[in-house]
Coordinates of C-alpha atoms in Angstrom, one line a residue:
X885 CA 147.9 -19.2 59.4
X886 CA 147.7 -21.6 56.5
X887 CA 144.0 -22.5 57.0
X888 CA 142.4 -19.4 55.4
X889 CA 144.5 -19.6 52.3
X890 CA 143.6 -23.3 52.1
X891 CA 139.9 -22.3 52.5
X892 CA 140.3 -19.9 49.5
X893 CA 141.9 -22.8 47.5
X894 CA 138.8 -24.9 48.3
X895 CA 136.5 -22.0 47.2
X896 CA 138.4 -21.9 43.9
X897 CA 137.9 -25.7 43.5
X898 CA 134.2 -25.2 43.9
X899 CA 134.2 -22.1 41.8
X900 CA 135.9 -23.9 39.0
X901 CA 133.2 -26.5 39.0
X902 CA 131.9 -24.9 35.8
X903 CA 134.2 -27.4 34.2
X904 CA 132.2 -30.2 35.8
X905 CA 128.5 -29.5 35.3
X906 CA 125.8 -31.5 33.6
X907 CA 126.2 -34.1 30.9
X908 CA 124.1 -32.2 28.3
X909 CA 123.8 -28.8 26.7
X910 CA 122.2 -26.0 28.7
X911 CA 118.5 -26.3 28.8
X912 CA 115.8 -23.7 29.1
X913 CA 114.4 -25.2 32.2
X914 CA 117.6 -25.0 34.2
X915 CA 117.3 -23.2 37.5
X916 CA 120.9 -22.1 37.4
X917 CA 120.1 -18.6 36.2
X918 CA 117.7 -18.0 39.0
X919 CA 120.1 -19.1 41.7
X920 CA 122.0 -15.8 41.8
X921 CA 121.1 -12.4 40.3
X922 CA 123.9 -10.8 38.2
X923 CA 124.5 -8.2 40.9
X924 CA 125.1 -11.0 43.4
X925 CA 127.4 -12.9 41.1
X926 CA 129.4 -9.7 40.6
X927 CA 129.6 -9.2 44.4
X928 CA 130.9 -12.7 45.0
X929 CA 133.5 -12.3 42.2
X930 CA 134.6 -9.0 43.8
X931 CA 134.9 -10.6 47.2
X932 CA 136.9 -13.5 45.9
X933 CA 139.3 -11.2 44.1
X934 CA 139.7 -9.0 47.2
X935 CA 140.5 -12.1 49.4
X936 CA 143.0 -13.4 46.8
X937 CA 144.7 -10.0 47.0
X938 CA 144.6 -10.1 50.8
X939 CA 146.6 -13.3 50.8
X940 CA 149.0 -11.9 48.2
X941 CA 148.0 -14.4 45.4
X942 CA 147.3 -11.7 42.8
X943 CA 150.0 -10.2 40.6
X944 CA 148.9 -6.5 40.1
X945 CA 151.2 -5.1 37.5
X946 CA 150.0 -2.3 35.2
X947 CA 151.9 -3.5 32.1
X948 CA 150.8 -7.1 32.5
X949 CA 147.3 -6.1 33.3
X950 CA 147.1 -3.9 30.2
X951 CA 148.1 -6.9 28.1
X952 CA 145.8 -9.4 29.9
X953 CA 142.8 -7.2 29.8
X954 CA 143.3 -6.4 26.1
X955 CA 143.5 -10.1 25.3
X956 CA 140.5 -10.9 27.5
X957 CA 138.3 -8.1 26.3
X958 CA 139.1 -9.0 22.7
X959 CA 137.8 -12.5 23.5
X960 CA 134.8 -11.4 25.5
X961 CA 133.7 -9.0 22.7
X962 CA 133.7 -12.0 20.3
X963 CA 131.9 -14.4 22.6
X964 CA 128.3 -15.5 22.4
X965 CA 127.5 -12.9 25.1
X966 CA 129.5 -9.7 24.4
X967 CA 127.3 -7.8 27.0
X968 CA 128.5 -10.1 29.8
X969 CA 131.0 -8.2 32.0
X970 CA 134.3 -9.9 32.5
X971 CA 137.3 -9.2 34.8
X972 CA 140.6 -10.7 34.0
X973 CA 143.4 -10.9 36.5
X974 CA 146.8 -12.5 36.9
X975 CA 147.9 -14.8 39.7
X976 CA 151.5 -15.1 40.9
X977 CA 151.5 -18.9 40.9
X978 CA 153.8 -20.6 38.4
X979 CA 151.6 -23.7 38.1
X980 CA 149.8 -24.0 34.8
X981 CA 146.2 -23.0 35.5
X982 CA 143.3 -20.7 34.7
X983 CA 139.8 -20.6 36.2
X984 CA 136.5 -18.9 35.9
X985 CA 134.2 -18.0 38.8
X986 CA 131.1 -16.0 39.4
X987 CA 130.5 -12.6 37.9
X988 CA 132.7 -13.3 34.9
X989 CA 135.9 -13.1 37.0
X990 CA 138.7 -15.1 35.2
X991 CA 142.0 -15.8 36.8
X992 CA 145.2 -16.8 34.9
X993 CA 148.3 -18.2 36.6
X994 CA 151.7 -16.8 35.6
X995 CA 152.7 -20.4 34.9
X996 CA 150.2 -20.6 32.1
X997 CA 151.8 -17.7 30.2
X998 CA 155.3 -19.0 31.0
X999 CA 154.4 -22.4 29.4
X1000 CA 152.9 -20.8 26.3
X1001 CA 154.9 -19.9 23.1
X1002 CA 152.5 -17.2 21.8
X1003 CA 149.7 -15.0 22.9
X1004 CA 147.4 -17.2 20.7
X1005 CA 148.0 -20.2 23.0
X1006 CA 147.1 -18.2 26.1
X1007 CA 144.0 -16.9 24.2
X1008 CA 143.0 -20.5 23.5
X1009 CA 142.8 -21.4 27.2
X1010 CA 141.1 -18.1 28.1
X1011 CA 138.5 -18.5 25.3
X1012 CA 137.7 -21.9 26.9
X1013 CA 137.2 -20.2 30.3
X1014 CA 135.1 -17.4 28.7
X1015 CA 132.8 -20.1 27.3
X1016 CA 132.4 -21.6 30.8
X1017 CA 131.0 -18.2 31.9
X1018 CA 128.8 -17.6 28.9
X1019 CA 127.3 -21.1 29.1
X1020 CA 126.4 -20.7 32.8
X1021 CA 128.7 -23.6 33.8
X1022 CA 129.8 -21.5 36.7
X1023 CA 126.3 -21.1 38.0
X1024 CA 125.5 -24.8 37.4
X1025 CA 128.5 -25.6 39.5
X1026 CA 127.3 -23.4 42.3
X1027 CA 123.8 -24.9 42.0
X1028 CA 125.2 -28.4 42.4
X1029 CA 127.6 -27.2 45.2
X1030 CA 124.6 -25.8 47.0
X1031 CA 123.0 -29.2 47.1
X1032 CA 125.9 -31.4 48.1
X1033 CA 129.0 -29.3 48.9
X1034 CA 127.9 -26.3 50.7
X1035 CA 127.0 -28.1 54.0
X1036 CA 130.5 -29.5 54.1
X1037 CA 132.0 -26.2 53.1
X1038 CA 130.2 -24.5 56.0
X1039 CA 131.5 -27.2 58.3
X1040 CA 135.0 -26.6 57.0
X1041 CA 134.7 -22.9 57.5
X1042 CA 133.5 -23.5 61.0
X1043 CA 136.6 -25.6 61.7
X1044 CA 138.7 -22.8 60.2
X1045 CA 137.0 -20.2 62.5
X1046 CA 137.6 -22.4 65.6
X1047 CA 141.2 -23.1 64.6
X1048 CA 141.9 -19.4 64.0
X1049 CA 140.8 -18.6 67.6
X1050 CA 143.1 -21.3 69.0
X1051 CA 146.9 -21.5 69.1
X1052 CA 146.9 -25.3 69.5
X1053 CA 148.4 -27.5 66.8
X1054 CA 145.5 -30.0 67.2
X1055 CA 143.0 -27.3 66.2
X1056 CA 145.0 -26.6 63.2
X1057 CA 145.3 -30.2 62.3
X1058 CA 141.5 -30.7 62.6
X1059 CA 140.9 -27.7 60.4
X1060 CA 143.2 -29.0 57.7
X1061 CA 141.6 -32.4 57.9
X1062 CA 138.2 -30.9 57.3
X1063 CA 139.5 -28.9 54.4
X1064 CA 141.1 -32.1 52.9
X1065 CA 137.8 -34.0 53.1
X1066 CA 135.8 -31.4 51.4
X1067 CA 138.4 -30.9 48.7
X1068 CA 138.3 -34.6 48.1
X1069 CA 134.6 -34.5 47.5
X1070 CA 134.8 -31.5 45.2
X1071 CA 137.5 -33.1 43.1
X1072 CA 135.5 -36.3 42.8
X1073 CA 132.4 -34.3 41.7
X1074 CA 134.6 -32.6 39.1
X1075 CA 135.7 -35.9 37.7
X1076 CA 132.1 -37.1 37.5
X1077 CA 130.9 -34.1 35.4
X1078 CA 133.9 -32.9 33.3
X1079 CA 133.5 -34.4 29.9
X1080 CA 130.4 -32.7 28.6
X1081 CA 131.2 -29.2 29.7
X1082 CA 134.8 -29.4 28.5
X1083 CA 133.7 -30.4 25.0
X1084 CA 131.1 -27.6 24.9
X1085 CA 133.7 -25.0 26.2
X1086 CA 136.2 -26.2 23.6
X1087 CA 133.7 -25.8 20.8
X1088 CA 132.4 -22.4 21.8
X1089 CA 135.9 -21.2 22.8
X1090 CA 137.1 -22.2 19.3
X1091 CA 134.4 -20.1 17.8
X1092 CA 135.4 -17.1 20.0
X1093 CA 139.0 -17.5 18.9
X1094 CA 138.0 -17.4 15.3
X1095 CA 135.8 -14.4 15.7
X1096 CA 138.5 -12.5 17.6
X1097 CA 141.2 -13.2 14.9
X1098 CA 143.5 -15.5 16.9
X1099 CA 145.1 -18.6 15.6
X1100 CA 142.5 -21.4 16.2
X1101 CA 145.2 -24.1 16.0
X1102 CA 146.9 -22.6 19.1
X1103 CA 144.3 -24.2 21.4
X1104 CA 145.4 -27.8 20.4
X1105 CA 149.1 -26.8 20.5
X1106 CA 148.7 -25.6 24.1
X1107 CA 146.8 -28.8 25.1
X1108 CA 149.5 -30.9 23.5
X1109 CA 152.2 -29.0 25.4
X1110 CA 150.4 -29.6 28.7
X1111 CA 149.9 -33.3 28.0
X1112 CA 153.6 -33.6 27.2
X1113 CA 154.5 -31.9 30.4
X1114 CA 152.3 -34.3 32.4
X1115 CA 154.0 -37.3 30.8
X1116 CA 157.5 -36.1 31.6
X1117 CA 156.6 -35.1 35.1
X1118 CA 155.3 -38.4 36.5
X1119 CA 158.4 -39.7 38.1
X1120 CA 159.5 -37.4 40.9
X1121 CA 157.7 -36.6 44.1
X1122 CA 157.8 -32.8 43.5
X1123 CA 156.5 -33.1 39.9
X1124 CA 152.8 -33.1 39.4
X1125 CA 150.1 -32.9 36.8
X1126 CA 149.5 -29.3 35.7
X1127 CA 146.7 -27.9 37.8
X1128 CA 144.7 -27.0 34.7
X1129 CA 144.6 -30.6 33.7
X1130 CA 143.1 -31.7 37.1
X1131 CA 139.9 -29.8 36.4
X1132 CA 140.2 -29.7 32.6
X1133 CA 141.3 -33.3 31.6
X1134 CA 143.3 -33.2 28.3
X1135 CA 143.2 -36.5 26.4
X1136 CA 144.5 -37.5 22.9
X1137 CA 140.9 -37.6 21.7
X1138 CA 140.2 -34.1 23.0
X1139 CA 143.3 -32.8 21.3
X1140 CA 142.3 -34.4 18.1
X1141 CA 138.8 -33.0 18.3
X1142 CA 140.2 -29.5 19.0
X1143 CA 142.5 -29.8 16.0
X1144 CA 139.5 -30.7 13.8
X1145 CA 137.5 -27.8 15.1
X1146 CA 140.5 -25.5 14.3
X1147 CA 140.6 -26.8 10.7
X1148 CA 136.9 -26.1 10.3
X1149 CA 137.3 -22.5 11.3
X1150 CA 140.7 -21.8 9.9
X1151 CA 140.9 -23.9 6.8
X1152 CA 144.3 -25.1 7.9
X1153 CA 146.0 -26.2 11.1
X1154 CA 149.0 -24.2 12.3
X1155 CA 150.5 -21.0 11.0
X1156 CA 149.3 -17.5 11.2
X1157 CA 145.5 -17.2 11.5
X1158 CA 143.7 -16.4 8.3
X1159 CA 140.0 -15.6 8.5
X1160 CA 137.6 -17.2 6.2
X1161 CA 134.0 -16.8 5.1
X1162 CA 132.8 -19.6 7.2
X1163 CA 130.1 -19.1 9.9
X1164 CA 131.7 -18.2 13.2
X1165 CA 133.3 -15.0 12.2
X1166 CA 132.2 -11.9 14.1
X1167 CA 128.5 -11.4 13.3
X1168 CA 128.8 -7.7 14.3
X1169 CA 131.0 -7.0 11.3
X1170 CA 129.6 -6.4 7.8
X1171 CA 130.0 -9.3 5.3
X1172 CA 133.5 -9.4 3.8
X1173 CA 135.0 -7.3 6.7
X1174 CA 137.0 -9.7 8.9
X1175 CA 139.5 -9.1 11.8
X1176 CA 143.2 -9.2 10.9
X1177 CA 145.3 -11.1 13.4
X1178 CA 148.4 -9.6 14.9
X1179 CA 151.7 -11.3 13.9
X1180 CA 152.5 -14.4 15.8
X1181 CA 154.2 -13.5 19.1
X1182 CA 152.9 -9.9 19.2
X1183 CA 150.2 -8.4 21.3
X1184 CA 148.3 -5.1 20.8
X1185 CA 147.6 -2.9 23.8
X1186 CA 147.0 0.7 24.6
X1187 CA 150.7 1.5 24.4
X1188 CA 151.2 0.1 20.9
X1189 CA 152.8 -3.1 19.9
X1190 CA 154.2 -5.1 22.8
X1191 CA 155.8 -8.4 22.0
X1192 CA 154.4 -11.4 23.8
X1193 CA 157.9 -12.2 24.9
X1194 CA 158.1 -9.0 26.9
X1195 CA 154.9 -10.2 28.8
X1196 CA 156.2 -13.7 29.4
X1197 CA 159.6 -12.6 30.7
X1198 CA 158.2 -9.8 32.8
X1199 CA 156.0 -12.5 34.4
X1200 CA 159.0 -14.7 34.9
X1201 CA 160.6 -12.0 37.0
X1202 CA 157.5 -10.9 38.9
X1203 CA 156.5 -14.5 39.8
X1204 CA 160.0 -15.4 41.1
X1205 CA 160.4 -15.4 44.8
X1206 CA 163.0 -12.6 44.7
X1207 CA 164.6 -10.5 41.9
X1208 CA 167.9 -12.2 42.8
X1209 CA 166.4 -15.6 42.1
X1210 CA 165.1 -14.3 38.7
X1211 CA 168.6 -13.0 37.9
X1212 CA 170.0 -16.5 38.7
X1213 CA 167.3 -18.1 36.6
X1214 CA 168.4 -16.0 33.6
X1215 CA 172.0 -17.0 34.3
X1216 CA 171.0 -20.7 34.0
X1217 CA 169.1 -20.0 30.8
X1218 CA 172.1 -18.3 29.2
X1219 CA 174.5 -21.1 29.8
X1220 CA 173.4 -23.3 26.9
X1221 CA 172.2 -20.6 24.5
X1222 CA 172.4 -16.8 24.3
X1223 CA 169.5 -15.0 25.8
X1224 CA 167.0 -13.6 23.2
X1225 CA 165.7 -10.0 23.3
X1226 CA 162.7 -10.9 25.4
X1227 CA 164.9 -12.7 28.0
X1228 CA 167.3 -9.8 28.1
X1229 CA 164.3 -7.5 28.8
X1230 CA 163.4 -9.8 31.7
X1231 CA 166.9 -9.7 33.0
X1232 CA 166.9 -5.9 32.9
X1233 CA 163.6 -5.8 34.8
X1234 CA 165.1 -8.2 37.4
X1235 CA 168.1 -5.9 37.7
X1236 CA 165.8 -2.9 38.2
X1237 CA 163.8 -4.6 40.9
X1238 CA 167.0 -5.8 42.6
X1239 CA 168.2 -2.1 42.8
X1240 CA 170.9 -2.4 40.2
X1241 CA 169.9 0.7 38.3
X1242 CA 173.0 1.0 36.1
X1243 CA 172.9 -2.6 34.9
X1244 CA 169.2 -2.3 34.2
X1245 CA 169.7 1.0 32.2
X1246 CA 172.3 -0.6 30.1
X1247 CA 170.0 -3.5 29.3
X1248 CA 167.1 -1.3 28.3
X1249 CA 169.3 1.0 26.2
X1250 CA 170.7 -1.9 24.3
X1251 CA 167.2 -3.2 23.5
X1252 CA 166.0 0.2 22.5
X1253 CA 168.6 0.3 19.8
X1254 CA 166.7 -2.6 18.2
X1255 CA 163.2 -1.7 19.3
X1256 CA 163.1 2.1 19.2
X1257 CA 160.1 3.9 20.8
X1258 CA 158.9 0.7 22.5
X1259 CA 156.9 1.9 25.5
X1260 CA 157.8 -1.0 27.8
X1261 CA 161.5 -0.3 27.2
X1262 CA 161.1 3.4 27.6
X1263 CA 159.3 3.0 30.9
X1264 CA 162.0 0.6 32.1
X1265 CA 164.8 3.0 31.2
X1266 CA 163.0 5.9 32.9
X1267 CA 162.6 3.9 36.1
X1268 CA 166.3 2.8 35.9
X1269 CA 167.4 6.4 35.4
X1270 CA 165.4 7.4 38.5
X1271 CA 166.9 4.5 40.5
X1272 CA 170.4 5.9 39.7
X1273 CA 169.4 9.4 40.9
X1274 CA 169.4 10.8 37.3
X1275 CA 166.1 12.6 38.0
X1276 CA 166.3 15.1 35.2
X1277 CA 166.8 12.5 32.6
X1278 CA 164.0 10.3 34.1
X1279 CA 161.6 13.2 34.4
X1280 CA 162.2 14.3 30.8
X1281 CA 161.5 10.7 29.5
X1282 CA 158.4 10.3 31.7
X1283 CA 157.0 13.7 30.7
X1284 CA 157.4 12.8 27.0
X1285 CA 155.5 9.6 27.6
X1286 CA 152.7 11.3 29.6
X1287 CA 152.3 14.0 27.0
X1288 CA 151.8 11.4 24.3
X1289 CA 149.7 9.0 26.4
X1290 CA 148.1 11.0 29.3
X1291 CA 145.6 8.3 30.1
X1292 CA 147.8 5.3 29.8
X1293 CA 147.6 3.5 33.1
X1294 CA 151.0 1.9 33.0
X1295 CA 152.8 5.2 32.1
X1296 CA 151.0 7.3 34.6
X1297 CA 151.3 4.9 37.6
X1298 CA 155.0 4.3 36.9
X1299 CA 155.8 8.0 36.8
X1300 CA 153.6 8.7 39.9
X1301 CA 155.4 6.0 41.9
X1302 CA 158.8 7.5 41.0
X1303 CA 157.6 10.9 42.0
X1304 CA 156.2 9.6 45.3
X1305 CA 159.6 8.1 46.2
X1306 CA 161.0 11.6 46.4
X1307 CA 158.8 12.4 49.3
X1308 CA 158.4 16.1 48.8
X1309 CA 155.3 18.3 48.3
X1310 CA 156.1 19.4 44.8
X1311 CA 156.6 15.8 43.5
X1312 CA 153.4 14.8 45.3
X1313 CA 151.4 17.5 43.6
X1314 CA 152.7 16.6 40.2
X1315 CA 151.8 12.9 40.9
X1316 CA 148.3 14.0 41.8
X1317 CA 148.0 16.0 38.6
X1318 CA 148.9 13.1 36.3
X1319 CA 146.8 10.6 38.3
X1320 CA 143.5 12.6 38.4
X1321 CA 142.6 11.9 34.7
X1322 CA 142.4 8.2 35.6
X1323 CA 140.4 8.6 38.8
X1324 CA 137.0 8.3 37.3
X1325 CA 137.7 4.7 36.1
X1326 CA 140.0 3.6 39.0
X1327 CA 137.4 2.8 41.6
X1328 CA 138.3 -0.9 41.5
X1329 CA 142.1 -0.4 41.0
X1330 CA 144.1 -1.1 44.1
X1331 CA 147.4 0.0 42.5
X1332 CA 145.9 3.4 41.6
X1333 CA 144.4 3.9 45.0
X1334 CA 147.6 3.1 46.8
X1335 CA 149.6 5.3 44.5
X1336 CA 147.1 8.2 44.7
X1337 CA 147.0 7.9 48.5
X1338 CA 150.8 8.2 48.8
X1339 CA 150.9 11.1 46.3
X1340 CA 148.2 13.0 48.2
X1341 CA 149.9 12.3 51.5
X1342 CA 153.2 13.9 50.6
X1343 CA 151.3 16.7 48.8
X1344 CA 149.7 17.6 52.1
X1345 CA 146.2 16.6 51.0
X1346 CA 145.4 14.4 54.0
X1347 CA 141.7 14.0 53.4
X1348 CA 142.1 12.6 49.8
X1349 CA 145.0 10.5 51.1
X1350 CA 142.7 9.0 53.8
X1351 CA 140.0 8.2 51.4
X1352 CA 142.4 6.5 49.0
X1353 CA 144.1 4.5 51.7
X1354 CA 140.7 3.3 52.8
X1355 CA 139.7 2.3 49.3
X1356 CA 143.0 0.5 48.9
X1357 CA 142.4 -1.5 52.1
X1358 CA 138.9 -2.4 50.9
X1359 CA 140.1 -3.6 47.5
X1360 CA 142.8 -5.7 49.2
X1361 CA 140.3 -7.6 51.3
X1362 CA 140.4 -5.4 54.4
X1363 CA 136.8 -4.1 54.4
X1364 CA 136.6 -3.8 58.2
X1365 CA 139.8 -1.8 58.2
X1366 CA 138.6 0.4 55.4
X1367 CA 135.4 1.2 57.4
X1368 CA 137.4 2.1 60.5
X1369 CA 139.6 4.4 58.5
X1370 CA 136.6 6.1 56.9
X1371 CA 134.8 6.6 60.2
X1372 CA 138.0 8.1 61.7
X1373 CA 138.3 10.4 58.7
X1374 CA 134.6 11.5 59.1
X1375 CA 135.3 12.8 62.6
X1376 CA 137.6 15.5 61.3
X1377 CA 136.4 19.1 61.8
X1378 CA 138.0 20.4 58.6
X1379 CA 135.9 18.4 56.1
X1380 CA 134.0 20.4 53.5
X1381 CA 130.5 19.5 52.4
X1382 CA 131.7 17.5 49.4
X1383 CA 134.3 15.5 51.2
X1384 CA 131.9 14.6 54.0
X1385 CA 129.3 13.5 51.4
X1386 CA 131.8 11.3 49.6
X1387 CA 132.9 9.7 52.9
X1388 CA 129.3 9.1 54.1
X1389 CA 128.4 7.5 50.8
X1390 CA 131.4 5.1 50.9
X1391 CA 130.7 4.2 54.6
X1392 CA 127.1 3.3 53.6
X1393 CA 128.3 1.1 50.7
X1394 CA 131.0 -0.7 52.7
X1395 CA 129.0 -1.3 55.9
X1396 CA 126.8 -4.2 54.6
X1397 CA 129.9 -6.1 53.5
X1398 CA 131.5 -5.7 56.9
X1399 CA 128.3 -6.7 58.7
X1400 CA 128.0 -9.8 56.6
X1401 CA 131.7 -10.8 57.3
X1402 CA 131.1 -10.3 61.0
X1403 CA 127.9 -12.4 60.9
X1404 CA 130.1 -15.2 59.5
X1405 CA 132.6 -14.7 62.3
X1406 CA 135.3 -13.1 60.1
X1407 CA 137.1 -10.2 61.8
X1408 CA 140.2 -8.3 60.7
X1409 CA 143.1 -9.8 62.7
X1410 CA 145.0 -6.6 62.9
X1411 CA 142.0 -4.7 64.4
X1412 CA 141.4 -7.5 66.9
X1413 CA 144.9 -6.8 68.3

């Protein structure tokens, strides 16, 4: 049913109200900080992310995640509140957008990265969102929403609940009408309050960019590109204003002010970032020691140097409706001009996902000749070799990568998934072995939990498999299903003391969430059947 995804969209509108708070700087007397405790904010952020995963809006890809988290953590560490926890995640949507919500959760649409020409431009937008969090704009938006939006939001949720119990088209139409009315109010409230918060987030975001060593001129360049896109997309019915500009209006004046800010921090507009001795550089560093920016178009992550182009083209493929559509898209791109290396990487990824292992392997091998030892290319080639049934070659390549990077999430998960596809006990045990070093930090990682569950299952470790499947369900917005799975697992006679203690502890931690969802009338539709 379309109502619940639409309800989530409304929650995102209200959650992005940080861009629409008060017409002055934060004041000491504000009640926003007392509205929700940090633990509550974190809980709301976790619930939102889980629901977004449940409706398949989130793009969980280890390579993309490693890049995005590296970028986001670099900005967060250079922000005014480096102790504030942040969670950065990617959305599949190709519209140009990013948003911040409670608990420091910041979402980025694939479309924003596709529209950017460098990592610095993406960093400019995310630095702005980080400032919305550190300046409590999110909490101020919730505070205002509690006054004049929550009653309508509750009414809308009631309509959704009624419609979800009914198969009639009139119930669905009524629910959609309620949603539309509340969305209209939320958007109007955003328009009323945008200018002050946007200016503040631009200013503090620019300081964060400077401290973290990114090109400060990139923020204005990205705004200019979005403004140009809005001007060229006004004619057709299908074209629309970039979503980011609906809640973050970009005007010529704002672009000019952003460029002036960049000149203050950078000493020049455009070009590769060069740090200066001006205030705004990282105060945690000793005088004279300043961050050195990565070359334009490159991004540092745990695997070494990964070109921004790899990230953008991987997202082009993963955000396409199907791998075949992505292949066709590259065919159109190559008609007017030859594909560059990044686009050829994307085409190889699309061929891999389409099941064309031989074509994918040829693409990765050709690129490795120009980019030797690139981890993204090595991983792609190993996966392509496995897809062709060349298991010895694939295993040898994966084993070399695991030996050199035993805790690299992208490498380990890629190898474990290839092993799990073989569906035999030996492969399952090897997958378990390489996954275990990551388990301590993977409590909130649905890709890890799903992969570890499958590996444990084929290895014959049914208890660990059951625990991981339940954790995967919980992280993907199926808390009630997770609780049922854990209670079923608990009734086994062969549990040892430690397994029973783990399961009992997890049941105790999940039960309050399930009870709260039931209190609100939200039940798992699959369990209801």
